[in-house]
Coordinates of C-alpha atoms in Angstrom, one line a residue:
M1 CA -46.5 58.7 93.0
S2 CA -43.0 57.4 92.3
P3 CA -42.6 53.8 91.3
P4 CA -41.1 51.4 93.9
P5 CA -37.3 51.0 93.7
P6 CA -36.1 48.0 91.8
P7 CA -35.3 45.0 93.9
N8 CA -31.7 44.8 95.0
P9 CA -29.8 42.3 92.8
I10 CA -28.0 41.0 95.8
F11 CA -31.2 39.4 97.0
K12 CA -31.1 37.0 93.9
A13 CA -27.5 36.0 94.5
H14 CA -26.4 32.4 95.4
L15 CA -24.4 32.5 98.6
R16 CA -21.0 30.7 99.0
I17 CA -19.7 30.5 102.5
A18 CA -15.9 29.9 102.1
R19 CA -13.1 29.3 104.6
P20 CA -9.8 27.6 104.8
T21 CA -9.0 24.4 106.7
P22 CA -5.8 22.6 107.7
S23 CA -7.2 19.3 106.3
I24 CA -10.2 18.8 104.0
T25 CA -10.0 15.0 104.6
A26 CA -10.2 15.4 108.4
L27 CA -13.0 18.0 108.2
L28 CA -15.3 16.2 105.7
P29 CA -17.0 13.7 108.0
F30 CA -18.4 16.4 110.2
Y31 CA -20.3 18.0 107.3
T32 CA -21.0 14.9 105.2
T33 CA -21.6 11.9 107.5
G34 CA -22.7 14.2 110.3
L35 CA -24.8 16.9 108.8
G36 CA -25.4 15.0 105.6
F37 CA -24.3 17.5 103.0
T38 CA -23.4 16.2 99.5
I39 CA -20.0 17.0 97.8
L40 CA -21.1 19.1 94.8
S41 CA -17.7 19.4 93.3
S42 CA -14.0 19.5 94.2
F43 CA -10.7 20.8 92.7
T44 CA -7.0 20.3 93.2
A45 CA -3.9 22.5 92.5
H46 CA -6.0 25.5 91.4
A47 CA -3.7 28.5 91.8
G48 CA -2.1 26.6 94.7
F49 CA -5.4 25.6 96.3
D50 CA -7.3 22.3 96.8
G51 CA -11.0 22.7 97.6
V52 CA -14.3 21.0 98.0
M53 CA -17.9 22.4 97.8
L54 CA -20.7 21.0 99.9
G55 CA -24.4 21.5 99.9
H56 CA -27.5 20.4 98.1
A57 CA -28.2 21.4 94.5
S58 CA -31.7 22.9 95.3
L59 CA -30.4 25.3 98.0
P60 CA -29.4 29.0 97.5
Y61 CA -26.1 28.5 99.2
H62 CA -23.1 26.1 99.5
L63 CA -20.1 25.7 101.7
E64 CA -16.5 25.7 100.4
F65 CA -13.4 24.5 102.3
T66 CA -9.9 25.0 100.9
T67 CA -6.3 24.2 101.7
Q68 CA -3.2 25.9 100.5
E69 CA 0.2 24.3 100.5
G70 CA 2.5 26.0 103.0
H71 CA -0.3 27.9 104.7
D72 CA -1.6 27.0 108.2
A73 CA -5.3 27.8 108.3
G74 CA -5.3 27.4 112.1
Q75 CA -8.3 27.1 114.3
A76 CA -11.5 29.2 114.6
P77 CA -10.7 32.6 116.2
T78 CA -13.5 32.5 118.8
K79 CA -16.3 30.1 119.9
D80 CA -19.1 32.3 118.8
N81 CA -18.4 32.0 115.0
L82 CA -21.6 30.1 114.0
L83 CA -23.5 28.5 111.2
V84 CA -27.1 28.2 112.4
F85 CA -29.6 25.8 110.7
Y86 CA -33.2 26.4 111.6
L87 CA -35.4 23.3 111.5
E88 CA -39.0 24.1 112.4
D89 CA -40.2 20.5 112.5
K90 CA -39.2 19.0 115.9
E91 CA -39.0 15.4 114.7
E92 CA -36.7 16.5 111.9
W93 CA -34.6 18.5 114.3
E94 CA -34.3 15.5 116.7
K95 CA -33.3 13.2 113.8
A96 CA -30.6 15.7 112.7
V97 CA -29.2 15.9 116.3
E98 CA -29.3 12.1 116.7
R99 CA -27.5 11.7 113.4
M100 CA -24.7 14.0 114.6
E101 CA -24.4 12.1 117.9
K102 CA -24.5 8.6 116.3
T103 CA -21.7 9.5 113.9
G104 CA -19.5 10.5 116.8
F105 CA -20.0 14.3 117.1
A106 CA -21.2 15.2 120.6
A107 CA -22.9 18.5 121.4
V108 CA -20.9 21.1 123.2
G109 CA -22.0 24.0 125.4
S110 CA -22.6 27.2 123.5
A111 CA -20.4 30.3 124.2
N112 CA -23.7 32.3 123.8
P113 CA -26.2 30.9 126.3
W114 CA -29.0 31.8 123.9
W115 CA -28.3 28.8 121.8
D116 CA -28.7 26.4 124.7
G117 CA -31.9 28.0 125.9
G118 CA -35.1 26.0 126.3
G119 CA -33.7 22.8 125.0
K120 CA -34.2 24.1 121.4
G121 CA -30.6 24.3 120.3
R122 CA -27.6 21.9 120.0
T123 CA -24.2 23.2 119.2
F124 CA -21.5 21.1 117.5
E125 CA -17.9 21.9 116.9
D126 CA -15.9 20.7 113.8
G127 CA -12.3 19.7 113.9
D128 CA -11.1 23.2 113.2
G129 CA -13.1 24.7 116.2
W130 CA -15.8 26.3 114.0
R131 CA -19.3 25.7 115.3
V132 CA -22.7 24.7 113.9
V133 CA -26.0 25.1 115.7
L134 CA -29.1 23.0 115.0
W135 CA -32.1 25.0 116.1
N136 CA -35.6 23.8 116.5
G137 CA -37.6 26.7 115.3
G138 CA -37.9 29.3 112.5
W139 CA -36.7 32.8 112.1
G140 CA -39.1 34.1 109.5
R141 CA -41.9 32.3 107.8
A142 CA -41.7 34.4 104.6
H143 CA -38.1 33.1 104.2
H144 CA -39.2 29.5 104.8
K145 CA -41.9 29.7 102.2
R146 CA -39.3 30.7 99.6
Y147 CA -36.4 28.6 100.8
P148 CA -37.6 25.6 102.9
P149 CA -35.2 24.6 105.6
P150 CA -32.7 22.0 104.3
S151 CA -33.2 18.4 105.1
L152 CA -30.1 17.1 106.9
A153 CA -30.8 13.5 105.8
P154 CA -28.0 11.9 103.8
S155 CA -28.1 12.3 100.1
H156 CA -25.8 10.5 97.7
R157 CA -27.4 11.4 94.4
L158 CA -25.2 13.2 91.9
H159 CA -26.1 16.8 91.6
P160 CA -24.9 18.2 88.2
T161 CA -22.4 21.0 88.3
R162 CA -19.9 22.2 85.7
N163 CA -17.2 20.0 87.2
T164 CA -19.3 16.9 87.8
P165 CA -20.8 14.7 85.0
T166 CA -24.3 13.4 85.2
Y167 CA -24.7 9.7 85.6
T168 CA -27.7 7.3 85.8
P169 CA -26.5 3.8 86.8
Q170 CA -27.7 1.1 84.4
T171 CA -26.6 -2.4 83.6
P172 CA -26.2 -3.2 79.9
H173 CA -26.0 -6.9 80.2
S174 CA -29.1 -8.8 79.0
N175 CA -28.7 -11.8 81.3
P176 CA -28.6 -11.1 85.1
T177 CA -27.3 -14.7 85.8
N178 CA -23.9 -14.3 84.0
M179 CA -22.3 -11.0 84.9
L180 CA -18.7 -9.9 84.5
E181 CA -16.9 -7.3 86.7
I182 CA -13.5 -6.2 85.5
A183 CA -11.0 -4.7 87.9
V184 CA -9.2 -1.7 86.2
F185 CA -6.2 0.2 87.5
N186 CA -6.1 3.1 85.1
H187 CA -8.1 5.2 82.7
A188 CA -7.1 3.4 79.5
S189 CA -8.0 0.0 81.0
A190 CA -11.4 1.3 82.0
L191 CA -12.2 2.3 78.5
T192 CA -10.9 -1.0 77.1
A193 CA -13.0 -3.1 79.6
A194 CA -16.1 -1.0 78.9
S195 CA -15.8 -1.3 75.2
S196 CA -15.0 -5.0 75.4
G197 CA -18.2 -6.0 77.2
A198 CA -17.7 -5.6 80.9
D199 CA -20.9 -5.3 82.9
R200 CA -19.3 -3.4 85.7
L201 CA -15.9 -1.9 86.6
E202 CA -14.1 -2.1 89.9
L203 CA -11.8 1.0 89.9
C204 CA -8.6 0.7 91.9
A205 CA -5.0 2.0 91.8
D206 CA -1.7 0.1 92.1
Y207 CA -2.2 -3.5 90.9
A208 CA 1.1 -4.6 92.5
A209 CA -0.3 -3.7 95.9
G210 CA -3.5 -5.6 95.3
G211 CA -5.6 -2.5 94.6
V212 CA -5.9 0.7 96.7
T213 CA -8.1 3.8 96.6
P214 CA -7.8 5.6 93.2
S215 CA -7.9 9.3 92.7
I216 CA -11.2 11.2 92.3
R217 CA -9.7 12.7 89.1
T218 CA -9.3 9.3 87.5
L219 CA -12.9 8.3 88.4
M220 CA -14.3 11.5 87.0
A221 CA -12.3 11.2 83.8
I222 CA -13.6 7.6 83.3
R223 CA -17.2 8.6 84.1
R224 CA -17.0 11.4 81.4
A225 CA -15.7 8.9 78.9
V226 CA -18.1 6.0 79.7
P227 CA -21.2 7.4 81.4
D228 CA -23.4 4.3 81.2
I229 CA -21.4 1.6 83.0
P230 CA -21.5 1.0 86.8
I231 CA -18.2 1.8 88.5
H232 CA -17.6 0.5 92.0
V233 CA -14.6 2.2 93.7
M234 CA -12.1 0.4 95.9
I235 CA -11.7 2.1 99.3
R236 CA -8.4 0.9 100.7
P237 CA -5.9 3.4 102.1
R238 CA -2.8 1.1 101.5
G239 CA -1.7 -2.3 100.6
G240 CA -0.9 -5.0 103.1
N241 CA -3.3 -6.2 105.8
F242 CA -6.8 -5.1 106.4
V243 CA -6.4 -3.9 110.0
Y244 CA -6.4 -0.1 109.9
S245 CA -5.4 2.7 112.3
A246 CA -7.8 5.3 113.4
A247 CA -6.3 7.8 110.9
E248 CA -6.6 5.3 108.1
F249 CA -10.2 4.5 108.9
E250 CA -11.0 8.2 109.0
R251 CA -9.5 8.5 105.6
M252 CA -11.8 5.7 104.4
R253 CA -14.8 7.5 105.7
S254 CA -13.8 10.7 104.0
D255 CA -13.0 8.9 100.7
I256 CA -16.5 7.3 100.6
A257 CA -18.1 10.7 101.2
L258 CA -15.9 12.2 98.4
F259 CA -16.4 9.5 95.8
S260 CA -20.2 9.0 96.5
T261 CA -20.9 11.9 94.2
V262 CA -19.8 9.9 91.1
A263 CA -19.3 6.3 92.1
S264 CA -22.1 3.7 91.7
G265 CA -20.9 1.5 94.6
F266 CA -17.9 0.8 96.8
V267 CA -15.6 -2.2 97.6
F268 CA -13.8 -2.4 100.9
G269 CA -13.3 -4.6 103.9
V270 CA -12.0 -4.0 107.5
L271 CA -10.7 -6.8 109.8
D272 CA -9.9 -6.6 113.5
A273 CA -6.7 -7.6 115.2
N274 CA -7.8 -11.2 115.3
G275 CA -8.5 -11.4 111.6
R276 CA -12.2 -11.4 111.9
V277 CA -14.7 -9.0 110.3
N278 CA -14.7 -5.7 112.2
V279 CA -18.5 -5.3 112.4
A280 CA -18.6 -1.8 113.9
R281 CA -16.2 -0.2 111.4
N282 CA -17.7 -2.0 108.3
A283 CA -21.3 -1.2 109.3
G284 CA -20.2 2.5 109.8
L285 CA -18.8 2.6 106.3
V286 CA -21.8 1.0 104.7
D287 CA -24.0 3.5 106.4
I288 CA -21.9 6.4 105.0
A289 CA -22.2 4.9 101.6
R290 CA -26.0 4.5 101.6
P291 CA -27.9 4.2 99.3
L292 CA -25.0 3.1 97.2
P293 CA -24.3 -0.7 97.3
C294 CA -21.1 -2.0 99.0
T295 CA -19.1 -5.1 98.3
F296 CA -16.9 -6.7 101.0
H297 CA -13.7 -7.5 99.1
R298 CA -11.2 -10.4 99.4
A299 CA -10.2 -9.5 102.9
I300 CA -12.8 -12.1 103.7
D301 CA -10.4 -14.7 102.3
E302 CA -8.0 -13.8 105.2
T303 CA -10.5 -14.6 107.9
P304 CA -10.2 -17.8 110.0
D305 CA -13.8 -18.9 109.3
L306 CA -15.2 -17.8 106.0
E307 CA -18.8 -18.9 106.7
E308 CA -18.8 -17.0 110.0
A309 CA -17.4 -14.0 108.2
V310 CA -20.1 -14.0 105.5
G311 CA -22.7 -14.0 108.2
M312 CA -21.1 -11.0 109.8
V313 CA -20.8 -9.2 106.4
V314 CA -24.5 -9.8 105.8
G315 CA -25.2 -8.2 109.2
C316 CA -23.2 -5.2 108.3
G317 CA -25.5 -4.4 105.3
F318 CA -23.2 -5.3 102.4
R319 CA -25.0 -6.2 99.1
S320 CA -22.2 -8.5 97.9
V321 CA -19.0 -10.3 98.8
L322 CA -16.0 -10.8 96.5
T323 CA -14.2 -14.1 97.4
S324 CA -12.0 -16.9 96.1
G325 CA -13.5 -19.2 98.8
G326 CA -10.5 -18.8 101.0
G327 CA -8.1 -20.2 98.4
R328 CA -5.2 -18.4 96.9
V329 CA -7.1 -18.5 93.6
A330 CA -10.8 -19.1 92.9
V331 CA -10.3 -22.6 91.5
D332 CA -9.1 -23.7 94.9
G333 CA -12.2 -22.5 96.7
V334 CA -15.1 -23.7 94.5
E335 CA -16.6 -26.0 97.1
T336 CA -16.4 -23.4 99.8
V337 CA -18.1 -20.8 97.7
R338 CA -20.8 -23.3 96.6
K339 CA -21.7 -24.0 100.2
A340 CA -21.7 -20.4 101.2
Q341 CA -23.8 -19.6 98.2
G342 CA -26.3 -22.2 99.2
K343 CA -26.5 -20.9 102.8
F344 CA -26.4 -17.1 102.2
G345 CA -27.3 -16.7 98.5
E346 CA -30.7 -15.3 99.2
R347 CA -29.3 -12.6 101.5
I348 CA -26.2 -11.5 99.7
S349 CA -24.7 -11.7 96.2
F350 CA -21.5 -13.7 95.7
V351 CA -18.8 -12.5 93.3
V352 CA -16.1 -15.1 92.5
G353 CA -12.6 -13.6 92.0
G354 CA -9.0 -14.6 92.2
G355 CA -7.2 -15.7 89.0
V356 CA -10.4 -15.8 87.0
R357 CA -9.7 -16.1 83.2
S358 CA -11.4 -17.3 80.1
G359 CA -9.9 -20.8 80.6
N360 CA -11.5 -21.4 84.0
V361 CA -14.5 -19.2 84.2
G362 CA -16.9 -21.8 82.8
A363 CA -15.9 -24.4 85.4
L364 CA -16.0 -21.7 88.2
K365 CA -19.6 -20.7 87.2
R366 CA -20.8 -24.3 87.0
G367 CA -19.1 -25.3 90.2
T368 CA -20.2 -22.3 92.4
G369 CA -23.6 -21.3 90.9
V370 CA -22.9 -17.6 91.5
E371 CA -24.2 -14.8 89.2
W372 CA -21.1 -12.6 89.1
V373 CA -17.4 -13.3 88.2
H374 CA -14.6 -10.9 88.8
S375 CA -11.4 -10.7 86.7
A376 CA -8.5 -8.2 86.1
A377 CA -8.3 -9.7 82.6
I378 CA -4.5 -9.1 82.5
T379 CA -2.6 -11.5 80.4
G380 CA 0.8 -9.9 80.1
E381 CA 3.1 -7.7 82.1
G382 CA 1.9 -4.6 83.8
E383 CA -1.6 -3.6 84.9
N384 CA -3.5 -3.1 81.6
V385 CA -6.7 -4.9 80.7
D386 CA -6.6 -7.2 77.7
G387 CA -9.7 -6.4 75.8
E388 CA -9.6 -9.7 73.9
E389 CA -9.5 -11.6 77.2
V390 CA -12.6 -9.7 78.3
R391 CA -14.4 -10.7 75.2
R392 CA -13.3 -14.3 75.6
I393 CA -14.7 -14.4 79.1
Q394 CA -18.0 -12.9 77.9
D395 CA -18.1 -15.5 75.1
V396 CA -17.9 -18.3 77.7
L397 CA -20.6 -16.7 79.8
K398 CA -22.8 -16.3 76.7
S399 CA -22.3 -20.0 75.9
L400 CA -23.3 -20.9 79.4
E401 CA -26.4 -18.8 78.9
S402 CA -27.1 -20.6 75.7
D403 CA -26.6 -24.0 77.2
G404 CA -29.0 -23.1 80.1
K405 CA -31.7 -22.1 77.6
K406 CA -31.3 -25.3 75.7
Q407 CA -31.7 -27.4 78.8
E408 CA -34.7 -25.3 79.9
D409 CA -36.3 -25.8 76.5
G410 CA -35.6 -29.5 76.6
S411 CA -37.2 -29.9 80.0
R412 CA -40.2 -27.9 78.8
D413 CA -40.6 -30.2 75.7
E414 CA -40.4 -33.3 78.0
E415 CA -43.1 -31.8 80.2
M416 CA -45.3 -31.1 77.1
G417 CA -44.8 -34.7 75.9
D418 CA -45.8 -36.1 79.3
A419 CA -48.9 -33.9 79.3
S420 CA -49.9 -35.2 75.8

């Protein structure tokens, strides 16, 4: 009796499904916010191509989308080019369909009536005309035992690849009541701030514009250099006001999906034409970012009623708000921040920013009662962080901590004396 033939090596292969697209940025929301895939890695200017890889690290396949300068990828050739995802659990299937619809992707009629049959299938079309079917059912139990159907719930954890550094967020500061966030605008400043005692970085680009979205390359380079410090990324497509067009907002959505593989949080803020917090848009961005925390930035200082705005920001799901209290600089808004902290402090964390330096940080902390302060720590021309200034700010915060402990010890001694 002859031995069975060896297994075909192709059966062990990991599968990449690759295709071009006219715009990666425009395409991403369908596959990330809609289907819930994670960006595993990305590349730019590789042999003339930019690309992104989507999937989940535990699965035996991933998707790749590429763009090539000067090449028009065009639309899908026909409506029956399909990716089909089989979800045997009806509740999971319903949640996946609902997620697509809630994120703005409506089901379409299938070119092949089979996929609409019996209410078990929903077909969705991406921006390039290619189609995805979510099917309630299995196609082979042996396969499902080996490779369970993918969960289409959102995942924002970093999945290690050769191009993506591993990172576990942690806070090195010993005292959670005196925390320092430093805004950085380049790689060198990030390293300076981290080595000088910053508890968290806010990564931006273009200091002169007030901070805009940085590049993913910069973020990844910083993460490789300083793996143990939280980095919150500014999501702002341009300088100027905070009222964004549909195209700009779509770019913000895509940027959050892209950066969520490496960032530990986000900083953004969208206003409506009346200068009030745009609840729908901000809540949508917060949802895309989950479970990463989001900070509403100083757009709040442009609103007509800061207290009302904070209430709206809380409702959107933000974890914190960066504010000067409505003043041009933080020292002008101390009383406003103190009142807002008293009213909303148990529901959202306040971060005081706007001209914060070592010479005023003590008064700002005592006057507002907030835990976090935010500074660019720039003392000269340009946009580079001054490491000595970071250390001076931390020295002030440590002295406040020491004073607080002395007062606490003194009160305890008085209580002991009364008891005796």
